[in-house]
Structures are given as C-alpha cells and as structure tokens.
Short mmCIF file of C-alpha atoms in Angstrom, two decimals:
data_model
loop_
_atom_site.label_atom_id
_atom_site.label_comp_id
_atom_site.label_asym_id
_atom_site.label_seq_id
_atom_site.Cartn_x
_atom_site.Cartn_y
_atom_site.Cartn_z
CA UNK A 1 148.90 -110.00 282.41
CA UNK A 2 146.35 -112.41 283.81
CA UNK A 3 146.93 -116.09 283.16
CA UNK A 4 144.49 -117.80 280.83
CA UNK A 5 144.31 -120.88 283.05
CA UNK A 6 143.62 -124.42 281.93
CA UNK A 7 146.29 -126.52 280.29
CA UNK A 8 146.41 -130.24 279.63
CA UNK A 9 148.91 -133.02 279.28
CA UNK A 10 149.68 -132.16 275.65
CA UNK A 11 152.52 -129.76 274.92
CA UNK A 12 151.05 -126.30 274.64
CA UNK A 13 151.58 -123.94 271.73
CA UNK A 14 154.26 -121.34 272.37
CA UNK A 15 153.72 -117.66 271.62
CA UNK A 16 156.19 -114.77 271.50
CA UNK A 17 155.78 -111.01 271.82
CA UNK A 18 157.18 -108.85 269.00
CA UNK A 19 159.08 -106.98 271.70
CA UNK A 20 161.30 -110.06 272.11
CA UNK A 21 162.34 -110.44 268.48
CA UNK A 22 165.87 -109.27 269.34
CA UNK A 23 166.28 -111.83 272.12
CA UNK A 24 168.42 -114.96 271.64
CA UNK A 25 166.49 -117.51 269.56
CA UNK A 26 165.39 -120.74 271.23
CA UNK A 27 166.22 -119.22 274.63
CA UNK A 28 164.70 -121.14 277.52
CA UNK A 29 164.16 -119.72 280.97
CA UNK A 30 164.08 -116.05 281.91
CA UNK A 31 165.92 -113.36 279.95
CA UNK A 32 166.80 -109.80 281.03
CA UNK A 33 166.01 -106.85 278.75
CA UNK A 34 166.74 -103.17 279.37
CA UNK A 35 164.34 -100.43 278.31
CA UNK A 36 165.89 -96.95 278.33
CA UNK A 37 164.26 -93.53 278.70
CA UNK A 38 164.95 -89.98 279.81
CA UNK A 39 162.72 -87.07 280.79
CA UNK A 40 162.59 -85.97 277.15
CA UNK A 41 160.63 -87.88 274.50
CA UNK A 42 162.42 -89.45 271.55
CA UNK A 43 163.32 -86.96 268.82
CA UNK A 44 164.30 -84.05 271.06
CA UNK A 45 167.67 -82.41 271.53
CA UNK A 46 169.05 -79.72 273.83
CA UNK A 47 171.15 -76.67 273.07
CA UNK A 48 173.87 -75.11 275.24
CA UNK A 49 171.32 -73.48 277.50
CA UNK A 50 169.34 -76.69 277.98
CA UNK A 51 166.52 -75.61 275.67
CA UNK A 52 165.01 -78.72 274.10
CA UNK A 53 163.06 -79.19 270.90
CA UNK A 54 162.37 -81.81 268.30
CA UNK A 55 164.50 -82.57 265.27
CA UNK A 56 167.96 -83.68 264.33
CA UNK A 57 170.94 -82.93 266.50
CA UNK A 58 172.83 -81.65 263.43
CA UNK A 59 172.00 -77.97 262.95
CA UNK A 60 171.77 -76.01 259.76
CA UNK A 61 174.71 -73.79 258.76
CA UNK A 62 175.60 -71.44 261.60
CA UNK A 63 177.97 -69.19 259.62
CA UNK A 64 178.68 -68.43 255.96
CA UNK A 65 182.07 -67.47 254.46
CA UNK A 66 184.05 -67.73 251.22
CA UNK A 67 187.35 -69.56 250.69
CA UNK A 68 190.29 -68.14 248.70
CA UNK A 69 188.71 -69.30 245.45
CA UNK A 70 185.43 -67.56 246.26
CA UNK A 71 183.57 -70.79 247.00
CA UNK A 72 180.92 -70.92 249.72
CA UNK A 73 182.03 -72.53 253.00
CA UNK A 74 179.38 -73.91 255.33
CA UNK A 75 180.41 -74.26 258.95
CA UNK A 76 178.31 -77.11 260.39
CA UNK A 77 178.43 -77.76 264.08
CA UNK A 78 176.94 -80.61 265.99
CA UNK A 79 174.98 -79.40 268.99
CA UNK A 80 176.34 -80.47 272.33
CA UNK A 81 173.94 -82.17 274.62
CA UNK A 82 173.09 -80.50 277.87
CA UNK A 83 175.49 -81.47 280.64
CA UNK A 84 172.61 -82.99 282.60
CA UNK A 85 171.60 -85.46 279.87
CA UNK A 86 173.75 -88.33 281.10
CA UNK A 87 172.37 -88.09 284.63
CA UNK A 88 168.84 -87.97 283.18
CA UNK A 89 169.26 -91.36 281.50
CA UNK A 90 167.28 -94.21 283.11
CA UNK A 91 166.72 -97.90 282.51
CA UNK A 92 163.89 -100.24 283.29
CA UNK A 93 165.50 -103.66 283.66
CA UNK A 94 162.92 -106.38 283.13
CA UNK A 95 163.33 -110.10 283.65
CA UNK A 96 160.93 -111.96 281.37
CA UNK A 97 160.31 -115.06 279.33
CA UNK A 98 161.14 -114.99 275.62
CA UNK A 99 158.35 -117.39 274.66
CA UNK A 100 155.57 -118.89 276.73
CA UNK A 101 152.39 -120.90 276.60
CA UNK A 102 149.15 -118.94 276.50
CA UNK A 103 148.57 -119.49 280.21
CA UNK A 104 151.93 -117.88 281.03
CA UNK A 105 151.87 -114.88 278.68
CA UNK A 106 152.27 -112.69 281.74
CA UNK A 107 155.94 -113.66 281.77
CA UNK A 108 156.48 -111.69 278.55
CA UNK A 109 156.68 -107.96 277.79
CA UNK A 110 154.01 -106.75 275.38
CA UNK A 111 153.79 -103.54 273.36
CA UNK A 112 150.72 -102.26 275.18
CA UNK A 113 152.65 -102.30 278.48
CA UNK A 114 155.39 -100.16 276.92
CA UNK A 115 152.77 -97.73 275.57
CA UNK A 116 151.14 -97.48 279.00
CA UNK A 117 154.56 -96.97 280.60
CA UNK A 118 155.17 -94.14 278.10
CA UNK A 119 151.89 -92.57 279.28
CA UNK A 120 152.90 -92.88 282.94
CA UNK A 121 156.35 -91.41 282.23
CA UNK A 122 154.85 -88.53 280.23
CA UNK A 123 152.46 -87.62 283.05
CA UNK A 124 155.21 -87.89 285.67
CA UNK A 125 157.60 -85.68 283.66
CA UNK A 126 155.09 -83.02 282.61
CA UNK A 127 152.55 -82.87 285.45
CA UNK A 128 151.86 -83.84 289.05
CA UNK A 129 148.82 -85.97 288.13
CA UNK A 130 150.29 -89.18 289.52
CA UNK A 131 152.37 -87.71 292.33
CA UNK A 132 151.47 -89.37 295.62
CA UNK A 133 148.62 -91.48 294.20
CA UNK A 134 147.54 -94.90 295.34
CA UNK A 135 147.15 -97.08 292.25
CA UNK A 136 146.50 -100.67 291.19
CA UNK A 137 147.96 -102.43 288.18
CA UNK A 138 145.53 -105.19 287.17
CA UNK A 139 146.98 -108.19 285.33
CA UNK A 140 150.46 -106.73 285.70
CA UNK A 141 152.53 -109.43 283.98
CA UNK A 142 156.16 -108.39 284.44
CA UNK A 143 155.11 -105.33 286.47
CA UNK A 144 156.68 -102.89 284.00
CA UNK A 145 153.93 -100.25 284.25
CA UNK A 146 153.85 -100.40 288.03
CA UNK A 147 157.63 -99.96 288.18
CA UNK A 148 157.41 -96.82 286.04
CA UNK A 149 154.71 -95.46 288.35
CA UNK A 150 156.58 -96.38 291.56
CA UNK A 151 158.94 -93.47 290.94
CA UNK A 152 156.16 -90.99 291.88
CA UNK A 153 153.28 -92.91 293.50
CA UNK A 154 152.63 -93.15 297.22
CA UNK A 155 151.50 -96.77 296.91
CA UNK A 156 151.17 -99.18 293.98
CA UNK A 157 149.49 -102.58 294.15
CA UNK A 158 150.90 -104.84 291.42
CA UNK A 159 148.47 -107.71 290.92
CA UNK A 160 148.27 -110.86 288.85
CA UNK A 161 147.55 -114.55 289.26
CA UNK A 162 150.04 -117.33 289.90
CA UNK A 163 153.23 -117.61 291.95
CA UNK A 164 155.48 -117.85 288.87
CA UNK A 165 154.32 -114.49 287.52
CA UNK A 166 154.28 -112.77 290.90
CA UNK A 167 157.71 -114.15 291.83
CA UNK A 168 159.03 -112.68 288.58
CA UNK A 169 157.37 -109.33 289.40
CA UNK A 170 159.06 -109.40 292.80
CA UNK A 171 162.43 -109.98 291.14
CA UNK A 172 161.79 -106.98 288.86
CA UNK A 173 160.91 -104.78 291.83
CA UNK A 174 164.18 -105.69 293.51
CA UNK A 175 166.19 -105.20 290.32
CA UNK A 176 164.80 -101.69 289.69
CA UNK A 177 164.32 -100.14 293.12
CA UNK A 178 167.93 -98.98 293.31
CA UNK A 179 168.35 -97.70 289.76
CA UNK A 180 164.94 -96.00 289.60
CA UNK A 181 165.28 -94.81 293.20
CA UNK A 182 161.97 -95.90 294.69
CA UNK A 183 161.24 -97.49 298.05
CA UNK A 184 160.33 -101.17 297.66
CA UNK A 185 157.96 -100.81 300.62
CA UNK A 186 155.60 -98.68 298.49
CA UNK A 187 155.15 -101.59 296.02
CA UNK A 188 152.73 -104.27 297.18
CA UNK A 189 152.61 -107.52 295.15
CA UNK A 190 149.31 -109.33 295.59
CA UNK A 191 147.43 -112.13 293.88
CA UNK A 192 144.19 -111.10 292.20
CA UNK A 193 142.36 -113.95 290.51
CA UNK A 194 139.64 -112.53 288.29
CA UNK A 195 137.61 -115.73 288.69
CA UNK A 196 137.29 -114.88 292.39
CA UNK A 197 136.73 -111.19 291.60
CA UNK A 198 136.89 -108.53 294.31
CA UNK A 199 137.48 -108.49 297.23
CA UNK A 200 140.13 -111.23 297.26
CA UNK A 201 140.50 -113.72 300.12
CA UNK A 202 142.19 -112.40 303.24
CA UNK A 203 145.11 -114.30 304.72
CA UNK A 204 148.16 -113.96 306.90
CA UNK A 205 151.67 -114.33 305.53
CA UNK A 206 153.68 -117.21 306.97
CA UNK A 207 157.43 -116.98 306.14
CA UNK A 208 157.64 -120.77 306.20
CA UNK A 209 155.08 -121.04 303.38
CA UNK A 210 156.04 -119.06 300.23
CA UNK A 211 152.62 -119.78 298.69
CA UNK A 212 151.12 -117.33 301.23
CA UNK A 213 153.47 -114.49 300.26
CA UNK A 214 150.92 -112.76 298.00
CA UNK A 215 147.79 -112.93 300.17
CA UNK A 216 145.95 -109.72 301.05
CA UNK A 217 145.34 -108.37 304.52
CA UNK A 218 142.06 -106.66 305.40
CA UNK A 219 143.92 -103.36 305.76
CA UNK A 220 145.44 -103.71 302.28
CA UNK A 221 142.01 -104.30 300.75
CA UNK A 222 140.75 -101.11 302.41
CA UNK A 223 143.83 -99.25 301.16
CA UNK A 224 143.40 -100.58 297.61
CA UNK A 225 139.78 -99.43 297.55
CA UNK A 226 141.07 -95.92 298.24
CA UNK A 227 143.11 -96.09 295.03
CA UNK A 228 142.19 -93.43 292.47
CA UNK A 229 143.93 -94.88 289.41
CA UNK A 230 143.88 -98.33 287.81
CA UNK A 231 146.18 -99.52 285.03
CA UNK A 232 145.89 -102.52 282.73
CA UNK A 233 147.90 -103.42 279.61
CA UNK A 234 147.23 -106.11 277.04
CA UNK A 235 144.62 -107.95 279.06
CA UNK A 236 142.18 -108.11 276.10
CA UNK A 237 142.81 -111.33 274.18
CA UNK A 238 140.19 -113.83 275.39
CA UNK A 239 136.45 -113.14 275.57
CA UNK A 240 136.08 -115.20 278.74
CA UNK A 241 138.90 -113.34 280.45
CA UNK A 242 137.55 -110.00 279.23
CA UNK A 243 134.26 -110.82 280.98
CA UNK A 244 136.11 -111.67 284.19
CA UNK A 245 138.33 -108.60 283.91
CA UNK A 246 135.43 -106.17 283.64
CA UNK A 247 133.57 -107.89 286.46
CA UNK A 248 136.59 -107.44 288.73
CA UNK A 249 137.20 -103.85 287.63
CA UNK A 250 133.51 -102.97 288.10
CA UNK A 251 133.64 -104.12 291.72
CA UNK A 252 136.93 -102.33 292.28
CA UNK A 253 135.60 -99.10 290.83
CA UNK A 254 132.31 -99.34 292.73
CA UNK A 255 134.01 -99.37 296.13
CA UNK A 256 135.90 -96.63 297.92
CA UNK A 257 137.30 -93.63 296.08
CA UNK A 258 136.30 -92.60 292.58
CA UNK A 259 138.67 -94.29 290.14
CA UNK A 260 139.79 -93.99 286.54
CA UNK A 261 141.15 -96.92 284.54
CA UNK A 262 143.83 -96.42 281.89
CA UNK A 263 143.84 -99.43 279.61
CA UNK A 264 146.20 -100.08 276.70
CA UNK A 265 145.70 -102.88 274.21
CA UNK A 266 146.87 -104.21 270.89
CA UNK A 267 144.26 -105.34 268.40
CA UNK A 268 144.83 -108.92 267.31
CA UNK A 269 143.33 -110.14 264.07
CA UNK A 270 142.19 -113.65 263.14
CA UNK A 271 140.32 -115.15 260.21
CA UNK A 272 136.67 -115.70 261.13
CA UNK A 273 134.67 -118.45 259.41
CA UNK A 274 131.48 -116.68 260.49
CA UNK A 275 132.52 -113.42 258.83
CA UNK A 276 134.75 -114.95 256.14
CA UNK A 277 137.12 -112.12 256.88
CA UNK A 278 140.02 -111.14 259.13
CA UNK A 279 138.51 -109.57 262.23
CA UNK A 280 139.58 -108.55 265.72
CA UNK A 281 136.99 -110.56 267.64
CA UNK A 282 138.51 -109.93 271.05
CA UNK A 283 138.47 -106.20 270.38
CA UNK A 284 134.81 -106.21 269.33
CA UNK A 285 133.91 -107.99 272.57
CA UNK A 286 135.93 -105.44 274.57
CA UNK A 287 134.13 -102.53 272.91
CA UNK A 288 130.78 -104.08 273.81
CA UNK A 289 131.45 -103.16 277.46
CA UNK A 290 131.91 -99.46 276.73
CA UNK A 291 129.67 -96.52 276.05
CA UNK A 292 131.92 -94.11 274.18
CA UNK A 293 132.30 -90.60 275.51
CA UNK A 294 132.64 -88.22 272.60
CA UNK A 295 135.52 -85.79 272.59
CA UNK A 296 133.07 -82.86 272.66
CA UNK A 297 132.34 -83.68 276.29
CA UNK A 298 128.55 -83.69 275.81
CA UNK A 299 126.46 -85.48 278.44
CA UNK A 300 126.20 -89.19 277.72
CA UNK A 301 122.93 -90.82 278.74
CA UNK A 302 122.93 -94.48 279.71
CA UNK A 303 120.01 -96.56 280.91
CA UNK A 304 121.95 -98.52 283.52
CA UNK A 305 125.28 -98.41 285.37
CA UNK A 306 128.19 -99.07 283.09
CA UNK A 307 131.61 -98.21 281.74
CA UNK A 308 132.20 -95.06 279.75
CA UNK A 309 135.37 -94.97 277.70
CA UNK A 310 137.27 -92.23 275.91
CA UNK A 311 139.83 -93.17 273.27
CA UNK A 312 143.10 -91.34 273.91
CA UNK A 313 144.85 -89.80 270.92
CA UNK A 314 148.29 -91.43 270.91
CA UNK A 315 149.73 -88.32 269.31
CA UNK A 316 149.31 -86.82 272.79
CA UNK A 317 151.43 -89.60 274.33
CA UNK A 318 155.04 -89.06 273.22
CA UNK A 319 157.31 -92.08 273.10
CA UNK A 320 159.96 -92.16 275.82
CA UNK A 321 161.03 -95.81 275.81
CA UNK A 322 163.36 -96.45 272.91
CA UNK A 323 163.27 -100.20 272.43
CA UNK A 324 159.95 -100.75 270.66
CA UNK A 325 157.90 -99.59 267.68
CA UNK A 326 154.28 -98.76 268.34
CA UNK A 327 152.75 -99.79 265.04
CA UNK A 328 149.16 -99.02 264.07
CA UNK A 329 147.21 -101.52 266.17
CA UNK A 330 147.79 -100.07 269.64
CA UNK A 331 145.04 -98.19 271.46
CA UNK A 332 144.70 -96.57 274.85
CA UNK A 333 141.48 -95.84 276.70
CA UNK A 334 140.47 -93.74 279.69
CA UNK A 335 137.58 -95.60 281.33
CA UNK A 336 135.21 -94.58 284.12
CA UNK A 337 132.50 -96.62 285.80
CA UNK A 338 129.31 -94.81 286.67
CA UNK A 339 126.31 -96.01 288.67
CA UNK A 340 124.48 -92.88 287.51
CA UNK A 341 122.33 -92.50 284.41
CA UNK A 342 123.92 -89.28 283.19
CA UNK A 343 127.63 -88.70 282.75
CA UNK A 344 129.09 -85.28 281.98
#
C-alpha cells in the first residue's frame, strides 16, 4: 500500500487493521502471521475417491438397522479426507506491523489484500489465466498478493514507496519462496512513487548503497510495460492519493501491452459535516474515475479516454484463505483504460 507521506514532529495517530485483532496487544515492531489455504475453497470436503463438494464433513446416515429392542440404529461415519489433502496445504507467512501511523499503513495486512489473494488463488487453481503472465502489484504493502501470484507468474513486479516497506516485502519474498516453491528471481521489488508517476527514474544498483536497491533499470521499465495484469489492494483511502494512483495507472496502461487492473478495496465510512451523515467519501471519489460497464456487455460510449470498470460479484470469488472474514464492505473491480470512444 502506498505511503501517505507527510508527517510532523507530533506523535502520529496509530491505526490497526481488523486482520490484526488476534495479534498480541501493544506489540511493537514487526509480527509474523500465517495465512493458510489449499486448492479447495473453504467449506468443501473430499470423499474416498477424491471427489470434493461443499458442506459438512459429517455425512448423513449411511446405513439403517434395528437393535434387539427394535429401535432404529443410525450408523454415522465421518468422511476421511483425501490422502493428498495434507500435501495440498499451504501457508503464506507474512511479516507485518500490528499498528502503524497513516504514512506506514503499507506495513499492515488489510482485508482487501486477502480478498485479492483469494481471487488470484481461485484463478490459479481453476484456470490458466495467470500462468506465465508478467504482472505489476501497485502499492503492494506487505506484498501478499504478489506472493500468491508468484506461484504461477513468469514475472511479478512488486512496487511501493519507501525503503521500510520494500525491505519488509523483500523479507516476505525470502520467507515464502521455499514454502510456496517459487523462484525469487521472478519477483522484482521496485520503488514506484505515485508523485513521480510513470516511468520511474532509472538508476544502477550499488551494493555499497542499500538505498539504491529498489531502483529500476531501463530494461525493467520496458519489461513492466509489457505486463498484461495489474493488481492493487486497499489503495483507496485518501482523495489526493487516489488522484495520484489513477494518474500512475493511466500512464502504465497507456504504454506497451494491453492491461487489465484488478482492484480490491474496503469502503470506509466517516461522518460528514457537509452531508450530516455517515458517508464513504473516499469511495465516492474513487467511483468518479470510472465509467461503469454494465454486466450485459453493451457498448459503452465515452466522450474522452478513460477508465471503464466492472464490479465483480464476490460470490464468484470463493474464499481460500482461512484467517479473515470478508464482511459487507469489500468490493473488487476489473478496470480497463481505453483511449477509444467506444468500448465493447
């Protein structure tokens, strides 16, 4: 998640993600949480032949008989899990902050990132859509979504702003590469400051200067522009940053290969004196960037280049990661940028 920037001499207000409610209270520094998943969504079970379906693992009566007094005897059996279940169990191990100031919220894990990771896992388990892709995670925070994608992608650029956040992403790449069985070389951690937009400055890494670790090379910029998929989670919480985000994404999506952006967010409500009501101001500003593509797929006419978004039905995105509850305020969007005046 992109840093909000700023900060003064006064002690800044601390915020905490709901995902961290089970973490030790008053914990300072970085904490490690484990997020578990398998190739089957939550709520499925497997029979002896490996056939999986939803529902409880405890079956209905499988045989009926009478005891010596003539009473009905129900023989209940618990289904055994398929022998491959244990080997199909995976963990995303994420180092993160428990609380942070607003400018360091990228050190925390947020619900929208877990939703977007569920989407990536679902596509990787049920299709080849993301196999061998080159992708960019924008405002990556802990890098959780990029790590889920690294299992199948050819190349993933994990981007954010600030050495603290990127150093933590690097730690998470190293923690997970062995357990999730991906090559660290396919994951490229780079700084992308939305205030400087795209393309970022080009530099050369000097091992004696860690501050240069996350600079881009000209070749990497060319490679990133060939990306076909962008991901962003919980980057919508400040109108100013939303403006910068869409400016950066517009330039990314206008160069190189045709791209699609998958964006997950959580609506956040505040009391507005202007409206005298509780409203999601940041969400309203986000929606102002989008022309909505209706589910019918009719042509959408726009007068100038812009973003066209389609709201994804979350019922079509099963939950794989166990350690969070989605709630009712999460949304996920499929967003295209078109320079044309007619979109099909």
